[in-house]
Short mmCIF file of C-alpha atoms and ligand atoms in Angstrom, two decimals:
data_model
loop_
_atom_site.label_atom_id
_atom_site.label_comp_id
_atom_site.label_asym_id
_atom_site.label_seq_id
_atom_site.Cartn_x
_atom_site.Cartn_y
_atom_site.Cartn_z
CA UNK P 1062 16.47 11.35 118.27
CA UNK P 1063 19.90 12.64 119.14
CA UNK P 1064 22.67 12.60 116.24
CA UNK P 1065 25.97 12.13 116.81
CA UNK P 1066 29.14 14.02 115.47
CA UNK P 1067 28.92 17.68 113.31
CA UNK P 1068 30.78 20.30 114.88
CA UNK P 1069 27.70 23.31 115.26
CA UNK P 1070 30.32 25.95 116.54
CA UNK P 1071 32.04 25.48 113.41
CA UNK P 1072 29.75 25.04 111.05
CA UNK P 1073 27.42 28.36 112.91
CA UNK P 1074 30.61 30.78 112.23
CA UNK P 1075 30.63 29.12 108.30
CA UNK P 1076 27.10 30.44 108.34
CA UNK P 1077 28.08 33.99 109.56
CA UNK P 1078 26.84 33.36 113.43
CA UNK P 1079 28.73 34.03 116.04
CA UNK P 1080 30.56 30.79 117.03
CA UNK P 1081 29.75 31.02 121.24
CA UNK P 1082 25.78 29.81 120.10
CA UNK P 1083 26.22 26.33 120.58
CA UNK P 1084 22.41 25.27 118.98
CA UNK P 1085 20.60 25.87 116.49
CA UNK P 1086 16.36 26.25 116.35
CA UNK P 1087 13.85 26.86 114.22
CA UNK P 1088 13.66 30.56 115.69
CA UNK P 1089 17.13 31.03 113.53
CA UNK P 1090 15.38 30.67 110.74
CA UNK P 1091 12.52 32.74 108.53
CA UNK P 1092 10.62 29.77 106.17
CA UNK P 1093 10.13 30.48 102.69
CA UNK P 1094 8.72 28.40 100.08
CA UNK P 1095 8.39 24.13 100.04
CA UNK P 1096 11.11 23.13 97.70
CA UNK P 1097 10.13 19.82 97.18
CA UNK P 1098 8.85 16.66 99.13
CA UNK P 1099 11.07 13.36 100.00
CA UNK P 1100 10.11 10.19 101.55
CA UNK P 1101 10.35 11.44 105.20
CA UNK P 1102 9.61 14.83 104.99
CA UNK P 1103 9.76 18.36 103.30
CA UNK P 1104 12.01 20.51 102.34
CA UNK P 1105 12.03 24.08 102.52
CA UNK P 1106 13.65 27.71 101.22
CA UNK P 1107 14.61 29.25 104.48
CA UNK P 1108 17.16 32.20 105.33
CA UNK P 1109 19.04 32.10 108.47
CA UNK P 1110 18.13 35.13 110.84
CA UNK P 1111 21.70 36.84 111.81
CA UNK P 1112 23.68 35.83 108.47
CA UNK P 1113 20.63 36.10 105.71
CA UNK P 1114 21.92 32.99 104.10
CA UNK P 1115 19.52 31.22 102.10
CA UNK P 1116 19.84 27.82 102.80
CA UNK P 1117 17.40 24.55 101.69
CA UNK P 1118 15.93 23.27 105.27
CA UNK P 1119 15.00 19.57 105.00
CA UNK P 1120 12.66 18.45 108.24
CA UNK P 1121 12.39 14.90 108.58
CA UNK P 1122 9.74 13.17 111.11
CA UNK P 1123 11.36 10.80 113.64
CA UNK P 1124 8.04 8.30 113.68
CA UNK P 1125 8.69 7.83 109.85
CA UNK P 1126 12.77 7.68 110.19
CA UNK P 1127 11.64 5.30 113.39
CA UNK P 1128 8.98 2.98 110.79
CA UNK P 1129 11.13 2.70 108.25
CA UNK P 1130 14.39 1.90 110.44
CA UNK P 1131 16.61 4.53 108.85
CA UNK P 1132 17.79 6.08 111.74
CA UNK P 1133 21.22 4.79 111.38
CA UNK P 1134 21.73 5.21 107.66
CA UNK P 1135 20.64 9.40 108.62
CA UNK P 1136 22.85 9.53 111.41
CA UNK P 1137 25.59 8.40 109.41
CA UNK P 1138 24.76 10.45 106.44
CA UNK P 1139 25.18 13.49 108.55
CA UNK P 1140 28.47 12.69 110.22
CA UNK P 1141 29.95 12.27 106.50
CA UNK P 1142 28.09 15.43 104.80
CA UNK P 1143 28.89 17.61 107.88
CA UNK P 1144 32.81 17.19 106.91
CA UNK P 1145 32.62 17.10 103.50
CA UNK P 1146 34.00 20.25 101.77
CA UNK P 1147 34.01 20.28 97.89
CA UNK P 1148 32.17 22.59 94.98
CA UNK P 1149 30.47 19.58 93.90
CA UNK P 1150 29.20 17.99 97.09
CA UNK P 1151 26.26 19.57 98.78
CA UNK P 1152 26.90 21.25 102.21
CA UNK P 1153 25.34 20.11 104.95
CA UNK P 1154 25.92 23.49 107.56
CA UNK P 1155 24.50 21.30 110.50
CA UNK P 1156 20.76 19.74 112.20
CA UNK P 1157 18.98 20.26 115.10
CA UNK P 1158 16.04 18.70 116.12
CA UNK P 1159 12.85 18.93 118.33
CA UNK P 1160 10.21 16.32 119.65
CA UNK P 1161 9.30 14.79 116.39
CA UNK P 1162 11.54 16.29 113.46
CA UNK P 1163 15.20 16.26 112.65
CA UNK P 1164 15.88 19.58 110.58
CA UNK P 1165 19.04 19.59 108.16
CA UNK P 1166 20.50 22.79 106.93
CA UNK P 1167 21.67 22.53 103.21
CA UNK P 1168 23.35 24.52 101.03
CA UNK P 1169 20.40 25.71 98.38
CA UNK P 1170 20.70 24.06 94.78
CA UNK P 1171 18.49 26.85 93.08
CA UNK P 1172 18.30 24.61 89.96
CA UNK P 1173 17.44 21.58 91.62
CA UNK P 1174 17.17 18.59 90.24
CA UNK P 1175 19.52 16.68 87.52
CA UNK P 1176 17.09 13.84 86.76
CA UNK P 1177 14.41 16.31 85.84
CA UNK P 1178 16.96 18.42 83.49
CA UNK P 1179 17.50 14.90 81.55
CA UNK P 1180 13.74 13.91 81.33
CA UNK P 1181 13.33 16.96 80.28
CA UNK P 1182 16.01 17.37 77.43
CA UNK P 1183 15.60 12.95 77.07
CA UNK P 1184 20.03 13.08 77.48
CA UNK P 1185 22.73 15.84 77.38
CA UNK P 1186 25.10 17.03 75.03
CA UNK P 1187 28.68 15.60 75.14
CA UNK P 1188 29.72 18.77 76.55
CA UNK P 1189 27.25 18.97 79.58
CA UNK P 1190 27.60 15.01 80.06
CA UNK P 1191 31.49 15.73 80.37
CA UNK P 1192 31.20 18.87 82.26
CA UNK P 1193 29.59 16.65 84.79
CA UNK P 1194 31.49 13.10 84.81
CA UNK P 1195 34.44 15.40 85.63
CA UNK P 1196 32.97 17.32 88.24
CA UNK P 1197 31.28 14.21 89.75
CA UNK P 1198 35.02 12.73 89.14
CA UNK P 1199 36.69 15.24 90.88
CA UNK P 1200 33.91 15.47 93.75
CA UNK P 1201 34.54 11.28 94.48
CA UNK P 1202 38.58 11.65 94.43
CA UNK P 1203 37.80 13.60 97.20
CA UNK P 1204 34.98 11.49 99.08
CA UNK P 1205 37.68 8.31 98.06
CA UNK P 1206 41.17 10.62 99.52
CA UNK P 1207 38.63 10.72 102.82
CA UNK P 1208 37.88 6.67 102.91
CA UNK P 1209 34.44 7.35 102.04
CA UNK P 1210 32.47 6.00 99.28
CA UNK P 1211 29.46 7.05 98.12
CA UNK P 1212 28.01 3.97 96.68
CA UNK P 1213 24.83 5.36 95.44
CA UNK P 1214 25.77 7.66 92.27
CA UNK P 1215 22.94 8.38 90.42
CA UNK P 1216 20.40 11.18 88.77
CA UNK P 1217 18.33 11.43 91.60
CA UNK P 1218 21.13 11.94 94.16
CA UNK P 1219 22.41 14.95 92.15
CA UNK P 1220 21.51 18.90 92.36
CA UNK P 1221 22.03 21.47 89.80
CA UNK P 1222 23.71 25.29 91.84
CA UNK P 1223 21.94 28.71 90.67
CA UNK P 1224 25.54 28.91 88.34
CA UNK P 1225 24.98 24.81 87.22
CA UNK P 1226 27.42 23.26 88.75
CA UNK P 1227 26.42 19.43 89.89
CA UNK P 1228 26.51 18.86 93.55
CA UNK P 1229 26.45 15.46 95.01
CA UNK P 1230 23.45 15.33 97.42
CA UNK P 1231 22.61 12.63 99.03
CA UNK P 1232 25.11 10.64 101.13
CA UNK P 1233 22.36 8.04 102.88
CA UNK P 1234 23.80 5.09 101.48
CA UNK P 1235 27.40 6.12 101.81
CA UNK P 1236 29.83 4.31 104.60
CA UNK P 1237 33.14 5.54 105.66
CA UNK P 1238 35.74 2.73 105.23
CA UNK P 1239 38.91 1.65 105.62
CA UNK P 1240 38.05 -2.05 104.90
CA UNK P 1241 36.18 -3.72 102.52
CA UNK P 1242 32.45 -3.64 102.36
CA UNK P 1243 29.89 -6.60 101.86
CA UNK P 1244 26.75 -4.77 102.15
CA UNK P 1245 23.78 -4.55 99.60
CA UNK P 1246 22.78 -1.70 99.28
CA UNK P 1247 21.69 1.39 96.76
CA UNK P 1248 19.55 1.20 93.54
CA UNK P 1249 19.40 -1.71 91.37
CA UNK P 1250 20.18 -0.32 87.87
CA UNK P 1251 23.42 1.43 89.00
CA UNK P 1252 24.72 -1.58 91.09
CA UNK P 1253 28.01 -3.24 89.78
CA UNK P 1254 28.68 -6.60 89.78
CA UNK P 1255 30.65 -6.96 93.09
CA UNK P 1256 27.43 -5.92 94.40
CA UNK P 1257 24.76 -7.87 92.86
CA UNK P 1258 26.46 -11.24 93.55
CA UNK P 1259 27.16 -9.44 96.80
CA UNK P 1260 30.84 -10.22 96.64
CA UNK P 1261 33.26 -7.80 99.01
CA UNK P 1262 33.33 -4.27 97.21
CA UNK P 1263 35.59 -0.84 97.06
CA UNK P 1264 35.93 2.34 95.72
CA UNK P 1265 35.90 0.67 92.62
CA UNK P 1266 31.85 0.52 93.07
CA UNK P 1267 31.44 4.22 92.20
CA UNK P 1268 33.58 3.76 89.45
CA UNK P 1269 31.33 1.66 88.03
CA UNK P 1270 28.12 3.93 89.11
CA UNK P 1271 30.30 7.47 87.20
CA UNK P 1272 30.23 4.47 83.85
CA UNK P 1273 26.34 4.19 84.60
CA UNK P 1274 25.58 7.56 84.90
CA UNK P 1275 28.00 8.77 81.97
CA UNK P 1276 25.84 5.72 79.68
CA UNK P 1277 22.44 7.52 81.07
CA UNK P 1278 23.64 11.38 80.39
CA UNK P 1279 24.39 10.48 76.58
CA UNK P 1280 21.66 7.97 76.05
CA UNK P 1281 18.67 8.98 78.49
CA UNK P 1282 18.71 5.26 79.73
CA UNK P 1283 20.92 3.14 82.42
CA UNK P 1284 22.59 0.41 80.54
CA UNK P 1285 21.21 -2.64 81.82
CA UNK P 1286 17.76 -1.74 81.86
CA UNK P 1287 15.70 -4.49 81.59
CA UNK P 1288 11.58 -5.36 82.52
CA UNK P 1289 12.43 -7.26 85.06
CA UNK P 1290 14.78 -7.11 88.05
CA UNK P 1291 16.11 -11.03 87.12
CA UNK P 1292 16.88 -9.70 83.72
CA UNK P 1293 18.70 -6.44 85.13
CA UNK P 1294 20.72 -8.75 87.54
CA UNK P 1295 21.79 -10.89 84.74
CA UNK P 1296 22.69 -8.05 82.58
CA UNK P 1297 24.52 -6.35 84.89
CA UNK P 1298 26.88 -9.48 85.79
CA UNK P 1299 27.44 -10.13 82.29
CA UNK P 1300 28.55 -6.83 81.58
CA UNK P 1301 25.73 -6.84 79.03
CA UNK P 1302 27.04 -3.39 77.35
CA UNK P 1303 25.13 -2.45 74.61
CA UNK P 1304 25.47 1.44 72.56
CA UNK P 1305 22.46 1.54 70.92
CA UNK P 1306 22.84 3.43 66.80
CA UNK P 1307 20.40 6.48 68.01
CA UNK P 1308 21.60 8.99 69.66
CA UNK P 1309 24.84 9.54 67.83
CA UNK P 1310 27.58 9.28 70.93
CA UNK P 1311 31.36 9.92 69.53
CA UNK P 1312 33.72 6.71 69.83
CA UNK P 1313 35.36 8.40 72.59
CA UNK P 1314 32.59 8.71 75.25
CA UNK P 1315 31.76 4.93 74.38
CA UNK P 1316 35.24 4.01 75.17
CA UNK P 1317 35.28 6.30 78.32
CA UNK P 1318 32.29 4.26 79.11
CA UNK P 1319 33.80 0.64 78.65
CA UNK P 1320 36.40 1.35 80.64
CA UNK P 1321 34.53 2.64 83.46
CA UNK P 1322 32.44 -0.49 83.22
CA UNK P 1323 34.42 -3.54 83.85
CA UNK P 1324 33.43 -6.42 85.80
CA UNK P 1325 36.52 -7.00 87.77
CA UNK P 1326 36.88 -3.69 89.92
CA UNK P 1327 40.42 -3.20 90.22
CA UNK P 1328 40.47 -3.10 86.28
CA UNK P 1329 38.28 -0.34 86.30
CA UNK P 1330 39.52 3.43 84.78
CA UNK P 1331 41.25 5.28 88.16
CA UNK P 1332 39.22 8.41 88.54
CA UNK P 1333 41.92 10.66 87.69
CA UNK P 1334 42.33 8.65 84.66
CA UNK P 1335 39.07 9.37 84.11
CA UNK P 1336 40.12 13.29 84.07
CA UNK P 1337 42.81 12.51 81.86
CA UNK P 1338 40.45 10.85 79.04
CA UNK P 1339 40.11 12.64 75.69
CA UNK P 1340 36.34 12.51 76.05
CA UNK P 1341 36.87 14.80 78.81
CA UNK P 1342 39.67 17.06 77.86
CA UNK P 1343 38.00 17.51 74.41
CA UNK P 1344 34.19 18.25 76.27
CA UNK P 1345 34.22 19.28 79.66
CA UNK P 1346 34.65 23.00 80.52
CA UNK P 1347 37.63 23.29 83.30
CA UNK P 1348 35.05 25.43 85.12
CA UNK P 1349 32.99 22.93 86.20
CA UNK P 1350 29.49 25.42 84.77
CA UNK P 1351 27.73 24.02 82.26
CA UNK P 1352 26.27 26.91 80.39
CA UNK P 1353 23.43 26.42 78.02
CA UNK P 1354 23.32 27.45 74.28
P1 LIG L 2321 14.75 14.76 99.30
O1 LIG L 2321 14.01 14.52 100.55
O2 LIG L 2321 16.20 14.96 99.49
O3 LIG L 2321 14.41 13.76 98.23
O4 LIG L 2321 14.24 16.18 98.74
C1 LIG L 2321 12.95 16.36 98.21
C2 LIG L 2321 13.00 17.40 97.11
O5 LIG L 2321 13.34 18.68 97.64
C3 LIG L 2321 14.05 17.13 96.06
O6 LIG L 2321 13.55 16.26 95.10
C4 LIG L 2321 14.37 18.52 95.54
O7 LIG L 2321 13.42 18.91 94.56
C5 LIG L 2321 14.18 19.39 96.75
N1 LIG L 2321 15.47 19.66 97.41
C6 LIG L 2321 16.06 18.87 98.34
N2 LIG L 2321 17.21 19.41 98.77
C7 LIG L 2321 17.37 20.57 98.09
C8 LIG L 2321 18.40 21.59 98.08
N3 LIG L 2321 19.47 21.50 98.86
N4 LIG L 2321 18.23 22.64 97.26
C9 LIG L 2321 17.14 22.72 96.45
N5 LIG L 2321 16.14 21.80 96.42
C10 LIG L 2321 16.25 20.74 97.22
#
């Protein structure tokens, strides 16, 4: 499968290469230790050759990307990561691919993944919850100043750096816009309400997705969780917001929260009102790092 767009003579210079090599192989690469296993493939510690950069390699097989039919949605995930430059958005240094894998090269998240941090700790504290909304914040203000929305903010799309900064990671469901989208698309629980009466949609929708993921930081749950999907759809167009007694969650956050989820998108918090918020001037560290103890 041949993939469009990524500029390799750039991105092999970024790495430390010599920018005249115009591809890159396996051969560039020594292959540590499997990171962790995704739907359509593996992932992999690896160090490139000439620059010893350690870098996450993720190799996909092309019959799976074929079955499933996501061939497009990778494509286009890779010409939006390849130009993406912030501290909180995962790198994508370029791909190459053989006869039956497509191989990514990733900036390494040595902590790895967010979603396991909060079933592990059941939620964060205020200040790790804010150090993150603002990050993720600042990190979309940038996808949104490039037309490109990432429409699928949540847990398992987010990476923790060796120094614990949050790095958006996945950008399959993401669409670079200057229009407005009618798509379905993403995962249920974090879907607005544009969405799930499948009205047109913005920007707005990862407004509403930061609100989400802020509710699921502090209480360990999405808001609108429900048994089943019908009950989730209905909660979610309702605005069904409910902040349960246990755990204790200052006014503030909750207020952050209510603004962030609001049915009618264009009422929704700006993001860099969301930076502005005393929930986050009060938690967040400026750094970005959240340190624990
Ligand atoms: P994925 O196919 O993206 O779901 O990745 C599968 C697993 O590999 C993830 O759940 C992570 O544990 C791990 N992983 C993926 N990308 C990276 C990365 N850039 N750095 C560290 N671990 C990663």
């Amino acid at each position: 499968m041949a993939i469009a767009g990524g500029n390799q003579e750039e991105e092999k210079a970024s790495l430390g290469v010599p920018a005249m090599e115009m591809r890159w192989t396996l051969n560039d690469f020594d292959i540590g230790k499997p990171l962790g296993r995704g739907k359509f493939g593996h992932v992999y510690l690896a160090r490139e050759k000439k620059s010893n950069q350690i870098v996450a390699l993720k190799v996909l097989f092309k019959s799976q990307l074929k079955q499933s039919q996501v061939e497009h949605q990778l494509r286009r995930e890779v010409e939006i990561q390849c130009h993406l430059r912030h501290p909180n958005i995962l790198r994508l240094y370029g791909y190459f691919y053989d006869q039956s894998r497509v191989y990514l090269i990733l900036e390494y998240a040595a902590k790895g993944e967010l979603y396991k941090e909060l079933q592990k700790c059941k939620y964060f504290s205020e200040r790790r919850a804010a150090t993150y909304i603002a990050s993720l914040a600042r990190a979309l203000i940038y996808c949104h100043g490039k037309h490109v929305i990432h429409r699928d903010i949540k847990p398992e799309n987010l990476l923790i750096s060796m120094q614990g900064e949050v790095k958006i990671a996945d950008f399959g469901w993401s669409v670079h816009t200057f229009s407005r989208r009618k798509t379905m698309c993403g995962t249920l629980d974090y879907l607005p309400p544009e969405m799930v009466e499948s009205i047109e949609h913005d920007a707005g929708v990862d407004i509403w997705s930061l609100g989400v993921l802020c509710y699921e930081f502090l209480y360990g749950l999405p808001p609108f969780e429900a048994k089943q999907h019908s009950d989730t759809y209905r909660r979610i167009v309702k605005v069904d917001l409910k902040f349960p007694p246990i755990p204790i969650v200052s006014s503030a956050a909750k207020d952050l929260i209510s603004q962030m989820l609001v049915k009618d998108s264009s009422k929704r918090l700006a993001l860099h009102k969301v930076l502005e918020h005393p929930w986050i001037v009060q938690n967040a560290d400026p750094s970005g790092i959240y340190r624990a103890g």
